[in-house]
Amino acid sequence: MARQGERRIRYAVVGAGNLAQVAILPAFQNAKDNSELVAIFSSDREKRAALKKQYGVECAGYEDFEQVCRDARVDAVYIVLPNTMHREFTERAARVGVHVLCEKPMATTVEDCEAMIRVADDNDVRLMIAYRLHFEEANLRAIELLRAGTLGEPSLFSAVMTQQARPGDIRTRQEVGGGALLDEGPYPINAARYLFGAEPTEVVCFTQEDPDARFEGVDGTALALLRFSGGRLAQFAISHAASEVSSYRVVGSKGDLRVEPGFGYGTERKHFLTVDGKTKERSFADQDQFAPELLYFSRCILEGREPEPSGWEGLADVRVVVALQESARTGRAVKLPPFERRERPSIDQLITRPALTPPEPVNAPSPTLE
């Protein structure tokens, strides 16, 4: 809850695609303790007109970004643009003194991630990557179980994340950073990293040569293997050309935990915890996963502290994605240089807000075949 007399952080949402319209913009209703929506940016005039009427805020094109940020007294932006545009708008925001909450993947290259971190530091603004599962109960309870030693020593992680992408969606287009590895890869990579509490040291990846015309120039399907220190291994299968599945399982010396669905939003989630041959099931109600990001980031800005899923957390995943792309391209295992992350998500970051009914989006169809 907001402290008495505490001001609200003024946000602009940059991009008005499906995710922004059905999940992020409505989430401000649940984040009003310390956050408020004051502007929306889109290149689509019809969207701007409809969203201005719906939310009663300034709606402008990208060419007016800096001026609107000044005029609307924007404190922070939530960037929900195609992957190849994340760096540009992070830099534009930082240079006018605006804090940045950026959707994942952080960028399409390690160099872009490093540049985003540098511009935030140089301009004394906060940079957070939108890892909504760092505030979601099913995943945070999974981390808690691992840290408590309930499963013993964890050794294996396995995940499947698949869906049928809509033809023409940005996730299928090479020029805007599409492909399964960039779109879906950060979810199982991030989960393996926070469950093991470690960084991968070597990766192998195979991508399917899919004849489907949807995926010209991008990976429609991928299978990856990640090696961690201490003999731990993680594997995941992802696809934009398969029936919808979202699940992960971590196996330790004393038991295992399966989480379903593992990565999505808008539905109840379940734990299946097996220890000593006995399985216990636990359900977690559907919650708004986007308002907690806003509430947490606003608190970081107000208190002048670094967010846990910082730019370095985004870079940690992108460097793995890039290595997987190299492995798929060369047919060889790729070793990763040492990389240290002290900050990990914990149960202390749990924020719950009730689920919201998504509005009908304007010129922003679902990214998947429904």
PDB file of N, CA and C in Angstrom, residues 128-220:
ATOM      1  N   MET A 128      14.474  -1.461 -15.246  1.00  0.00           N
ATOM      2  CA  MET A 128      13.962  -2.757 -14.808  1.00  0.00           C
ATOM      3  C   MET A 128      13.428  -3.510 -16.020  1.00  0.00           C
ATOM      4  N   ILE A 129      13.673  -4.818 -16.056  1.00  0.00           N
ATOM      5  CA  ILE A 129      13.135  -5.661 -17.114  1.00  0.00           C
ATOM      6  C   ILE A 129      11.888  -6.365 -16.579  1.00  0.00           C
ATOM      7  N   ALA A 130      10.866  -6.447 -17.414  1.00  0.00           N
ATOM      8  CA  ALA A 130       9.534  -6.856 -16.959  1.00  0.00           C
ATOM      9  C   ALA A 130       9.399  -8.372 -16.786  1.00  0.00           C
ATOM     10  N   TYR A 131      10.064  -8.890 -15.768  1.00  0.00           N
ATOM     11  CA  TYR A 131       9.921 -10.304 -15.416  1.00  0.00           C
ATOM     12  C   TYR A 131       8.763 -10.431 -14.420  1.00  0.00           C
ATOM     13  N   ARG A 132       7.558 -10.551 -14.933  1.00  0.00           N
ATOM     14  CA  ARG A 132       6.365 -10.583 -14.077  1.00  0.00           C
ATOM     15  C   ARG A 132       6.376 -11.774 -13.122  1.00  0.00           C
ATOM     16  N   LEU A 133       7.027 -12.883 -13.495  1.00  0.00           N
ATOM     17  CA  LEU A 133       7.035 -14.062 -12.629  1.00  0.00           C
ATOM     18  C   LEU A 133       7.918 -13.876 -11.400  1.00  0.00           C
ATOM     19  N   HIS A 134       8.696 -12.806 -11.344  1.00  0.00           N
ATOM     20  CA  HIS A 134       9.493 -12.501 -10.156  1.00  0.00           C
ATOM     21  C   HIS A 134       8.628 -11.968  -9.011  1.00  0.00           C
ATOM     22  N   PHE A 135       7.338 -11.772  -9.288  1.00  0.00           N
ATOM     23  CA  PHE A 135       6.412 -11.267  -8.272  1.00  0.00           C
ATOM     24  C   PHE A 135       5.195 -12.171  -8.107  1.00  0.00           C
ATOM     25  N   GLU A 136       5.197 -13.310  -8.800  1.00  0.00           N
ATOM     26  CA  GLU A 136       4.040 -14.205  -8.874  1.00  0.00           C
ATOM     27  C   GLU A 136       4.215 -15.388  -7.917  1.00  0.00           C
ATOM     28  N   GLU A 137       3.146 -15.743  -7.206  1.00  0.00           N
ATOM     29  CA  GLU A 137       3.279 -16.643  -6.069  1.00  0.00           C
ATOM     30  C   GLU A 137       3.732 -18.053  -6.422  1.00  0.00           C
ATOM     31  N   ALA A 138       3.186 -18.661  -7.460  1.00  0.00           N
ATOM     32  CA  ALA A 138       3.549 -20.047  -7.771  1.00  0.00           C
ATOM     33  C   ALA A 138       5.042 -20.183  -8.031  1.00  0.00           C
ATOM     34  N   ASN A 139       5.605 -19.233  -8.750  1.00  0.00           N
ATOM     35  CA  ASN A 139       7.040 -19.283  -9.038  1.00  0.00           C
ATOM     36  C   ASN A 139       7.883 -18.924  -7.823  1.00  0.00           C
ATOM     37  N   LEU A 140       7.449 -17.950  -7.052  1.00  0.00           N
ATOM     38  CA  LEU A 140       8.211 -17.586  -5.859  1.00  0.00           C
ATOM     39  C   LEU A 140       8.161 -18.690  -4.808  1.00  0.00           C
ATOM     40  N   ARG A 141       7.024 -19.388  -4.689  1.00  0.00           N
ATOM     41  CA  ARG A 141       6.953 -20.525  -3.768  1.00  0.00           C
ATOM     42  C   ARG A 141       7.835 -21.672  -4.247  1.00  0.00           C
ATOM     43  N   ALA A 142       7.968 -21.827  -5.556  1.00  0.00           N
ATOM     44  CA  ALA A 142       8.878 -22.847  -6.086  1.00  0.00           C
ATOM     45  C   ALA A 142      10.314 -22.541  -5.683  1.00  0.00           C
ATOM     46  N   ILE A 143      10.714 -21.283  -5.816  1.00  0.00           N
ATOM     47  CA  ILE A 143      12.056 -20.875  -5.393  1.00  0.00           C
ATOM     48  C   ILE A 143      12.246 -21.142  -3.904  1.00  0.00           C
ATOM     49  N   GLU A 144      11.229 -20.817  -3.122  1.00  0.00           N
ATOM     50  CA  GLU A 144      11.295 -21.011  -1.675  1.00  0.00           C
ATOM     51  C   GLU A 144      11.489 -22.487  -1.328  1.00  0.00           C
ATOM     52  N   LEU A 145      10.785 -23.372  -2.026  1.00  0.00           N
ATOM     53  CA  LEU A 145      10.932 -24.811  -1.788  1.00  0.00           C
ATOM     54  C   LEU A 145      12.352 -25.281  -2.086  1.00  0.00           C
ATOM     55  N   LEU A 146      12.909 -24.773  -3.173  1.00  0.00           N
ATOM     56  CA  LEU A 146      14.282 -25.156  -3.532  1.00  0.00           C
ATOM     57  C   LEU A 146      15.273 -24.671  -2.489  1.00  0.00           C
ATOM     58  N   ARG A 147      15.124 -23.420  -2.060  1.00  0.00           N
ATOM     59  CA  ARG A 147      16.068 -22.849  -1.095  1.00  0.00           C
ATOM     60  C   ARG A 147      15.946 -23.497   0.285  1.00  0.00           C
ATOM     61  N   ALA A 148      14.750 -23.998   0.593  1.00  0.00           N
ATOM     62  CA  ALA A 148      14.550 -24.668   1.879  1.00  0.00           C
ATOM     63  C   ALA A 148      15.086 -26.094   1.874  1.00  0.00           C
ATOM     64  N   GLY A 149      15.500 -26.597   0.721  1.00  0.00           N
ATOM     65  CA  GLY A 149      16.027 -27.952   0.627  1.00  0.00           C
ATOM     66  C   GLY A 149      14.962 -29.024   0.577  1.00  0.00           C
ATOM     67  N   THR A 150      13.716 -28.644   0.303  1.00  0.00           N
ATOM     68  CA  THR A 150      12.621 -29.617   0.279  1.00  0.00           C
ATOM     69  C   THR A 150      12.845 -30.710  -0.749  1.00  0.00           C
ATOM     70  N   LEU A 151      13.452 -30.362  -1.882  1.00  0.00           N
ATOM     71  CA  LEU A 151      13.722 -31.343  -2.940  1.00  0.00           C
ATOM     72  C   LEU A 151      15.114 -31.950  -2.825  1.00  0.00           C
ATOM     73  N   GLY A 152      15.855 -31.581  -1.801  1.00  0.00           N
ATOM     74  CA  GLY A 152      17.245 -32.005  -1.709  1.00  0.00           C
ATOM     75  C   GLY A 152      18.094 -31.166  -2.657  1.00  0.00           C
ATOM     76  N   GLU A 153      19.146 -31.757  -3.184  1.00  0.00           N
ATOM     77  CA  GLU A 153      20.015 -31.055  -4.126  1.00  0.00           C
ATOM     78  C   GLU A 153      19.394 -31.089  -5.517  1.00  0.00           C
ATOM     79  N   PRO A 154      19.023 -29.952  -6.099  1.00  0.00           N
ATOM     80  CA  PRO A 154      18.424 -29.955  -7.431  1.00  0.00           C
ATOM     81  C   PRO A 154      19.454 -30.320  -8.498  1.00  0.00           C
ATOM     82  N   SER A 155      19.040 -31.138  -9.456  1.00  0.00           N
ATOM     83  CA  SER A 155      19.985 -31.564 -10.486  1.00  0.00           C
ATOM     84  C   SER A 155      19.447 -31.416 -11.905  1.00  0.00           C
ATOM     85  N   LEU A 156      18.111 -31.476 -12.069  1.00  0.00           N
ATOM     86  CA  LEU A 156      17.534 -31.427 -13.406  1.00  0.00           C
ATOM     87  C   LEU A 156      16.385 -30.436 -13.468  1.00  0.00           C
ATOM     88  N   PHE A 157      16.316 -29.706 -14.577  1.00  0.00           N
ATOM     89  CA  PHE A 157      15.206 -28.818 -14.868  1.00  0.00           C
ATOM     90  C   PHE A 157      14.736 -29.110 -16.276  1.00  0.00           C
ATOM     91  N   SER A 158      13.427 -29.197 -16.458  1.00  0.00           N
ATOM     92  CA  SER A 158      12.874 -29.486 -17.780  1.00  0.00           C
ATOM     93  C   SER A 158      11.628 -28.644 -17.991  1.00  0.00           C
ATOM     94  N   ALA A 159      11.493 -28.049 -19.177  1.00  0.00           N
ATOM     95  CA  ALA A 159      10.347 -27.177 -19.444  1.00  0.00           C
ATOM     96  C   ALA A 159       9.870 -27.337 -20.881  1.00  0.00           C
ATOM     97  N   VAL A 160       8.576 -27.090 -21.072  1.00  0.00           N
ATOM     98  CA  VAL A 160       7.971 -27.026 -22.401  1.00  0.00           C
ATOM     99  C   VAL A 160       7.122 -25.768 -22.451  1.00  0.00           C
ATOM    100  N   MET A 161       7.324 -24.970 -23.487  1.00  0.00           N
ATOM    101  CA  MET A 161       6.508 -23.773 -23.687  1.00  0.00           C
ATOM    102  C   MET A 161       6.215 -23.658 -25.180  1.00  0.00           C
ATOM    103  N   THR A 162       4.982 -23.945 -25.568  1.00  0.00           N
ATOM    104  CA  THR A 162       4.628 -23.979 -26.986  1.00  0.00           C
ATOM    105  C   THR A 162       3.295 -23.279 -27.224  1.00  0.00           C
ATOM    106  N   GLN A 163       3.114 -22.811 -28.449  1.00  0.00           N
ATOM    107  CA  GLN A 163       1.868 -22.170 -28.865  1.00  0.00           C
ATOM    108  C   GLN A 163       1.833 -22.110 -30.392  1.00  0.00           C
ATOM    109  N   GLN A 164       0.693 -21.783 -30.931  1.00  0.00           N
ATOM    110  CA  GLN A 164       0.553 -21.610 -32.373  1.00  0.00           C
ATOM    111  C   GLN A 164       0.511 -20.117 -32.678  1.00  0.00           C
ATOM    112  N   ALA A 165       1.576 -19.612 -33.280  1.00  0.00           N
ATOM    113  CA  ALA A 165       1.655 -18.176 -33.571  1.00  0.00           C
ATOM    114  C   ALA A 165       0.754 -17.809 -34.741  1.00  0.00           C
ATOM    115  N   ARG A 166       0.143 -16.650 -34.621  1.00  0.00           N
ATOM    116  CA  ARG A 166      -0.686 -16.127 -35.707  1.00  0.00           C
ATOM    117  C   ARG A 166       0.217 -15.691 -36.866  1.00  0.00           C
ATOM    118  N   PRO A 167      -0.117 -16.066 -38.104  1.00  0.00           N
ATOM    119  CA  PRO A 167       0.690 -15.626 -39.250  1.00  0.00           C
ATOM    120  C   PRO A 167       0.810 -14.104 -39.297  1.00  0.00           C
ATOM    121  N   GLY A 168       2.031 -13.622 -39.504  1.00  0.00           N
ATOM    122  CA  GLY A 168       2.264 -12.196 -39.605  1.00  0.00           C
ATOM    123  C   GLY A 168       2.517 -11.498 -38.291  1.00  0.00           C
ATOM    124  N   ASP A 169       2.332 -12.189 -37.166  1.00  0.00           N
ATOM    125  CA  ASP A 169       2.604 -11.576 -35.872  1.00  0.00           C
ATOM    126  C   ASP A 169       4.087 -11.219 -35.784  1.00  0.00           C
ATOM    127  N   ILE A 170       4.412 -10.187 -34.981  1.00  0.00           N
ATOM    128  CA  ILE A 170       5.812  -9.745 -34.895  1.00  0.00           C
ATOM    129  C   ILE A 170       6.734 -10.858 -34.419  1.00  0.00           C
ATOM    130  N   ARG A 171       6.204 -11.830 -33.694  1.00  0.00           N
ATOM    131  CA  ARG A 171       7.036 -12.936 -33.194  1.00  0.00           C
ATOM    132  C   ARG A 171       7.514 -13.852 -34.317  1.00  0.00           C
ATOM    133  N   THR A 172       6.944 -13.701 -35.492  1.00  0.00           N
ATOM    134  CA  THR A 172       7.337 -14.531 -36.636  1.00  0.00           C
ATOM    135  C   THR A 172       8.200 -13.769 -37.633  1.00  0.00           C
ATOM    136  N   ARG A 173       8.521 -12.508 -37.339  1.00  0.00           N
ATOM    137  CA  ARG A 173       9.199 -11.649 -38.315  1.00  0.00           C
ATOM    138  C   ARG A 173      10.637 -11.367 -37.903  1.00  0.00           C
ATOM    139  N   GLN A 174      11.549 -11.691 -38.790  1.00  0.00           N
ATOM    140  CA  GLN A 174      12.978 -11.560 -38.510  1.00  0.00           C
ATOM    141  C   GLN A 174      13.401 -10.119 -38.273  1.00  0.00           C
ATOM    142  N   GLU A 175      12.840  -9.166 -39.039  1.00  0.00           N
ATOM    143  CA  GLU A 175      13.320  -7.790 -38.991  1.00  0.00           C
ATOM    144  C   GLU A 175      13.008  -7.091 -37.674  1.00  0.00           C
ATOM    145  N   VAL A 176      12.102  -7.633 -36.873  1.00  0.00           N
ATOM    146  CA  VAL A 176      11.786  -7.015 -35.580  1.00  0.00           C
ATOM    147  C   VAL A 176      12.203  -7.905 -34.402  1.00  0.00           C
ATOM    148  N   GLY A 177      13.081  -8.881 -34.675  1.00  0.00           N
ATOM    149  CA  GLY A 177      13.608  -9.714 -33.600  1.00  0.00           C
ATOM    150  C   GLY A 177      12.672 -10.831 -33.179  1.00  0.00           C
ATOM    151  N   GLY A 178      12.006 -11.451 -34.165  1.00  0.00           N
ATOM    152  CA  GLY A 178      11.093 -12.549 -33.861  1.00  0.00           C
ATOM    153  C   GLY A 178      11.816 -13.868 -33.682  1.00  0.00           C
ATOM    154  N   GLY A 179      11.034 -14.930 -33.544  1.00  0.00           N
ATOM    155  CA  GLY A 179      11.587 -16.262 -33.340  1.00  0.00           C
ATOM    156  C   GLY A 179      11.308 -16.786 -31.953  1.00  0.00           C
ATOM    157  N   ALA A 180      11.240 -18.094 -31.839  1.00  0.00           N
ATOM    158  CA  ALA A 180      10.901 -18.724 -30.562  1.00  0.00           C
ATOM    159  C   ALA A 180      11.958 -18.471 -29.492  1.00  0.00           C
ATOM    160  N   LEU A 181      13.231 -18.493 -29.862  1.00  0.00           N
ATOM    161  CA  LEU A 181      14.278 -18.332 -28.855  1.00  0.00           C
ATOM    162  C   LEU A 181      14.211 -16.971 -28.176  1.00  0.00           C
ATOM    163  N   LEU A 182      13.984 -15.911 -28.947  1.00  0.00           N
ATOM    164  CA  LEU A 182      13.907 -14.577 -28.356  1.00  0.00           C
ATOM    165  C   LEU A 182      12.586 -14.347 -27.632  1.00  0.00           C
ATOM    166  N   ASP A 183      11.504 -14.882 -28.158  1.00  0.00           N
ATOM    167  CA  ASP A 183      10.197 -14.635 -27.560  1.00  0.00           C
ATOM    168  C   ASP A 183       9.937 -15.518 -26.351  1.00  0.00           C
ATOM    169  N   GLU A 184      10.113 -16.809 -26.488  1.00  0.00           N
ATOM    170  CA  GLU A 184       9.794 -17.754 -25.421  1.00  0.00           C
ATOM    171  C   GLU A 184      11.011 -18.176 -24.603  1.00  0.00           C
ATOM    172  N   GLY A 185      12.190 -18.153 -25.214  1.00  0.00           N
ATOM    173  CA  GLY A 185      13.391 -18.619 -24.537  1.00  0.00           C
ATOM    174  C   GLY A 185      13.661 -18.007 -23.181  1.00  0.00           C
ATOM    175  N   PRO A 186      13.463 -16.681 -22.996  1.00  0.00           N
ATOM    176  CA  PRO A 186      13.758 -16.087 -21.684  1.00  0.00           C
ATOM    177  C   PRO A 186      12.983 -16.704 -20.523  1.00  0.00           C
ATOM    178  N   TYR A 187      11.800 -17.262 -20.765  1.00  0.00           N
ATOM    179  CA  TYR A 187      11.016 -17.829 -19.660  1.00  0.00           C
ATOM    180  C   TYR A 187      11.683 -19.051 -19.046  1.00  0.00           C
ATOM    181  N   PRO A 188      11.955 -20.126 -19.795  1.00  0.00           N
ATOM    182  CA  PRO A 188      12.629 -21.273 -19.169  1.00  0.00           C
ATOM    183  C   PRO A 188      14.067 -20.989 -18.775  1.00  0.00           C
ATOM    184  N   ILE A 189      14.770 -20.143 -19.525  1.00  0.00           N
ATOM    185  CA  ILE A 189      16.141 -19.783 -19.142  1.00  0.00           C
ATOM    186  C   ILE A 189      16.125 -19.097 -17.785  1.00  0.00           C
ATOM    187  N   ASN A 190      15.244 -18.119 -17.624  1.00  0.00           N
ATOM    188  CA  ASN A 190      15.155 -17.384 -16.366  1.00  0.00           C
ATOM    189  C   ASN A 190      14.753 -18.301 -15.228  1.00  0.00           C
ATOM    190  N   ALA A 191      13.788 -19.190 -15.485  1.00  0.00           N
ATOM    191  CA  ALA A 191      13.339 -20.115 -14.436  1.00  0.00           C
ATOM    192  C   ALA A 191      14.466 -21.039 -13.992  1.00  0.00           C
ATOM    193  N   ALA A 192      15.195 -21.609 -14.945  1.00  0.00           N
ATOM    194  CA  ALA A 192      16.309 -22.490 -14.586  1.00  0.00           C
ATOM    195  C   ALA A 192      17.344 -21.731 -13.760  1.00  0.00           C
ATOM    196  N   ARG A 193      17.610 -20.490 -14.126  1.00  0.00           N
ATOM    197  CA  ARG A 193      18.602 -19.692 -13.424  1.00  0.00           C
ATOM    198  C   ARG A 193      18.155 -19.381 -12.002  1.00  0.00           C
ATOM    199  N   TYR A 194      16.872 -19.001 -11.821  1.00  0.00           N
ATOM    200  CA  TYR A 194      16.472 -18.654 -10.451  1.00  0.00           C
ATOM    201  C   TYR A 194      16.178 -19.873  -9.593  1.00  0.00           C
ATOM    202  N   LEU A 195      15.836 -20.986 -10.190  1.00  0.00           N
ATOM    203  CA  LEU A 195      15.624 -22.197  -9.393  1.00  0.00           C
ATOM    204  C   LEU A 195      16.948 -22.828  -8.972  1.00  0.00           C
ATOM    205  N   PHE A 196      17.921 -22.841  -9.872  1.00  0.00           N
ATOM    206  CA  PHE A 196      19.248 -23.349  -9.527  1.00  0.00           C
ATOM    207  C   PHE A 196      20.068 -22.312  -8.756  1.00  0.00           C
ATOM    208  N   GLY A 197      19.691 -21.039  -8.870  1.00  0.00           N
ATOM    209  CA  GLY A 197      20.474 -19.982  -8.234  1.00  0.00           C
ATOM    210  C   GLY A 197      21.865 -19.883  -8.814  1.00  0.00           C
ATOM    211  N   ALA A 198      21.947 -20.075 -10.135  1.00  0.00           N
ATOM    212  CA  ALA A 198      23.266 -20.120 -10.780  1.00  0.00           C
ATOM    213  C   ALA A 198      23.124 -19.720 -12.249  1.00  0.00           C
ATOM    214  N   GLU A 199      24.286 -19.574 -12.908  1.00  0.00           N
ATOM    215  CA  GLU A 199      24.332 -19.198 -14.314  1.00  0.00           C
ATOM    216  C   GLU A 199      24.865 -20.356 -15.154  1.00  0.00           C
ATOM    217  N   PRO A 200      24.311 -20.584 -16.348  1.00  0.00           N
ATOM    218  CA  PRO A 200      24.811 -21.673 -17.195  1.00  0.00           C
ATOM    219  C   PRO A 200      26.231 -21.422 -17.676  1.00  0.00           C
ATOM    220  N   THR A 201      26.952 -22.507 -17.890  1.00  0.00           N
ATOM    221  CA  THR A 201      28.343 -22.407 -18.333  1.00  0.00           C
ATOM    222  C   THR A 201      28.539 -22.875 -19.782  1.00  0.00           C
ATOM    223  N   GLU A 202      27.569 -23.641 -20.310  1.00  0.00           N
ATOM    224  CA  GLU A 202      27.681 -24.176 -21.672  1.00  0.00           C
ATOM    225  C   GLU A 202      26.278 -24.501 -22.182  1.00  0.00           C
ATOM    226  N   VAL A 203      26.048 -24.289 -23.484  1.00  0.00           N
ATOM    227  CA  VAL A 203      24.723 -24.550 -24.045  1.00  0.00           C
ATOM    228  C   VAL A 203      24.828 -25.278 -25.376  1.00  0.00           C
ATOM    229  N   VAL A 204      23.769 -26.011 -25.689  1.00  0.00           N
ATOM    230  CA  VAL A 204      23.597 -26.666 -26.985  1.00  0.00           C
ATOM    231  C   VAL A 204      22.170 -26.410 -27.429  1.00  0.00           C
ATOM    232  N   CYS A 205      21.979 -26.185 -28.723  1.00  0.00           N
ATOM    233  CA  CYS A 205      20.627 -25.908 -29.203  1.00  0.00           C
ATOM    234  C   CYS A 205      20.414 -26.465 -30.604  1.00  0.00           C
ATOM    235  N   PHE A 206      19.231 -27.002 -30.819  1.00  0.00           N
ATOM    236  CA  PHE A 206      18.790 -27.429 -32.146  1.00  0.00           C
ATOM    237  C   PHE A 206      17.519 -26.660 -32.489  1.00  0.00           C
ATOM    238  N   THR A 207      17.466 -26.117 -33.687  1.00  0.00           N
ATOM    239  CA  THR A 207      16.245 -25.487 -34.170  1.00  0.00           C
ATOM    240  C   THR A 207      15.720 -26.286 -35.349  1.00  0.00           C
ATOM    241  N   GLN A 208      14.409 -26.362 -35.437  1.00  0.00           N
ATOM    242  CA  GLN A 208      13.767 -27.162 -36.470  1.00  0.00           C
ATOM    243  C   GLN A 208      13.721 -26.393 -37.777  1.00  0.00           C
ATOM    244  N   GLU A 209      14.075 -27.065 -38.860  1.00  0.00           N
ATOM    245  CA  GLU A 209      13.930 -26.462 -40.180  1.00  0.00           C
ATOM    246  C   GLU A 209      12.481 -26.630 -40.606  1.00  0.00           C
ATOM    247  N   ASP A 210      11.675 -25.664 -40.202  1.00  0.00           N
ATOM    248  CA  ASP A 210      10.237 -25.762 -40.384  1.00  0.00           C
ATOM    249  C   ASP A 210       9.847 -25.235 -41.765  1.00  0.00           C
ATOM    250  N   PRO A 211       9.145 -26.043 -42.570  1.00  0.00           N
ATOM    251  CA  PRO A 211       8.723 -25.571 -43.895  1.00  0.00           C
ATOM    252  C   PRO A 211       7.574 -24.574 -43.833  1.00  0.00           C
ATOM    253  N   ASP A 212       7.015 -24.365 -42.648  1.00  0.00           N
ATOM    254  CA  ASP A 212       5.891 -23.447 -42.471  1.00  0.00           C
ATOM    255  C   ASP A 212       6.285 -22.039 -42.907  1.00  0.00           C
ATOM    256  N   ALA A 213       5.504 -21.438 -43.779  1.00  0.00           N
ATOM    257  CA  ALA A 213       5.808 -20.111 -44.313  1.00  0.00           C
ATOM    258  C   ALA A 213       5.771 -19.028 -43.238  1.00  0.00           C
ATOM    259  N   ARG A 214       5.169 -19.314 -42.076  1.00  0.00           N
ATOM    260  CA  ARG A 214       5.122 -18.326 -40.998  1.00  0.00           C
ATOM    261  C   ARG A 214       6.509 -17.963 -40.484  1.00  0.00           C
ATOM    262  N   PHE A 215       7.482 -18.885 -40.644  1.00  0.00           N
ATOM    263  CA  PHE A 215       8.743 -18.730 -39.920  1.00  0.00           C
ATOM    264  C   PHE A 215       9.953 -18.535 -40.825  1.00  0.00           C
ATOM    265  N   GLU A 216       9.766 -17.875 -41.933  1.00  0.00           N
ATOM    266  CA  GLU A 216      10.886 -17.635 -42.833  1.00  0.00           C
ATOM    267  C   GLU A 216      11.908 -16.716 -42.161  1.00  0.00           C
ATOM    268  N   GLY A 217      13.109 -17.227 -41.977  1.00  0.00           N
ATOM    269  CA  GLY A 217      14.187 -16.434 -41.400  1.00  0.00           C
ATOM    270  C   GLY A 217      14.247 -16.444 -39.890  1.00  0.00           C
ATOM    271  N   VAL A 218      13.281 -17.095 -39.215  1.00  0.00           N
ATOM    272  CA  VAL A 218      13.305 -17.174 -37.751  1.00  0.00           C
ATOM    273  C   VAL A 218      13.102 -18.620 -37.309  1.00  0.00           C
ATOM    274  N   ASP A 219      13.489 -18.891 -36.064  1.00  0.00           N
ATOM    275  CA  ASP A 219      13.312 -20.232 -35.515  1.00  0.00           C
ATOM    276  C   ASP A 219      11.883 -20.385 -35.006  1.00  0.00           C
ATOM    277  N   GLY A 220      11.158 -21.336 -35.587  1.00  0.00           N
ATOM    278  CA  GLY A 220       9.798 -21.602 -35.137  1.00  0.00           C
ATOM    279  C   GLY A 220       9.766 -22.549 -33.955  1.00  0.00           C
TER     280      GLY A 220
END
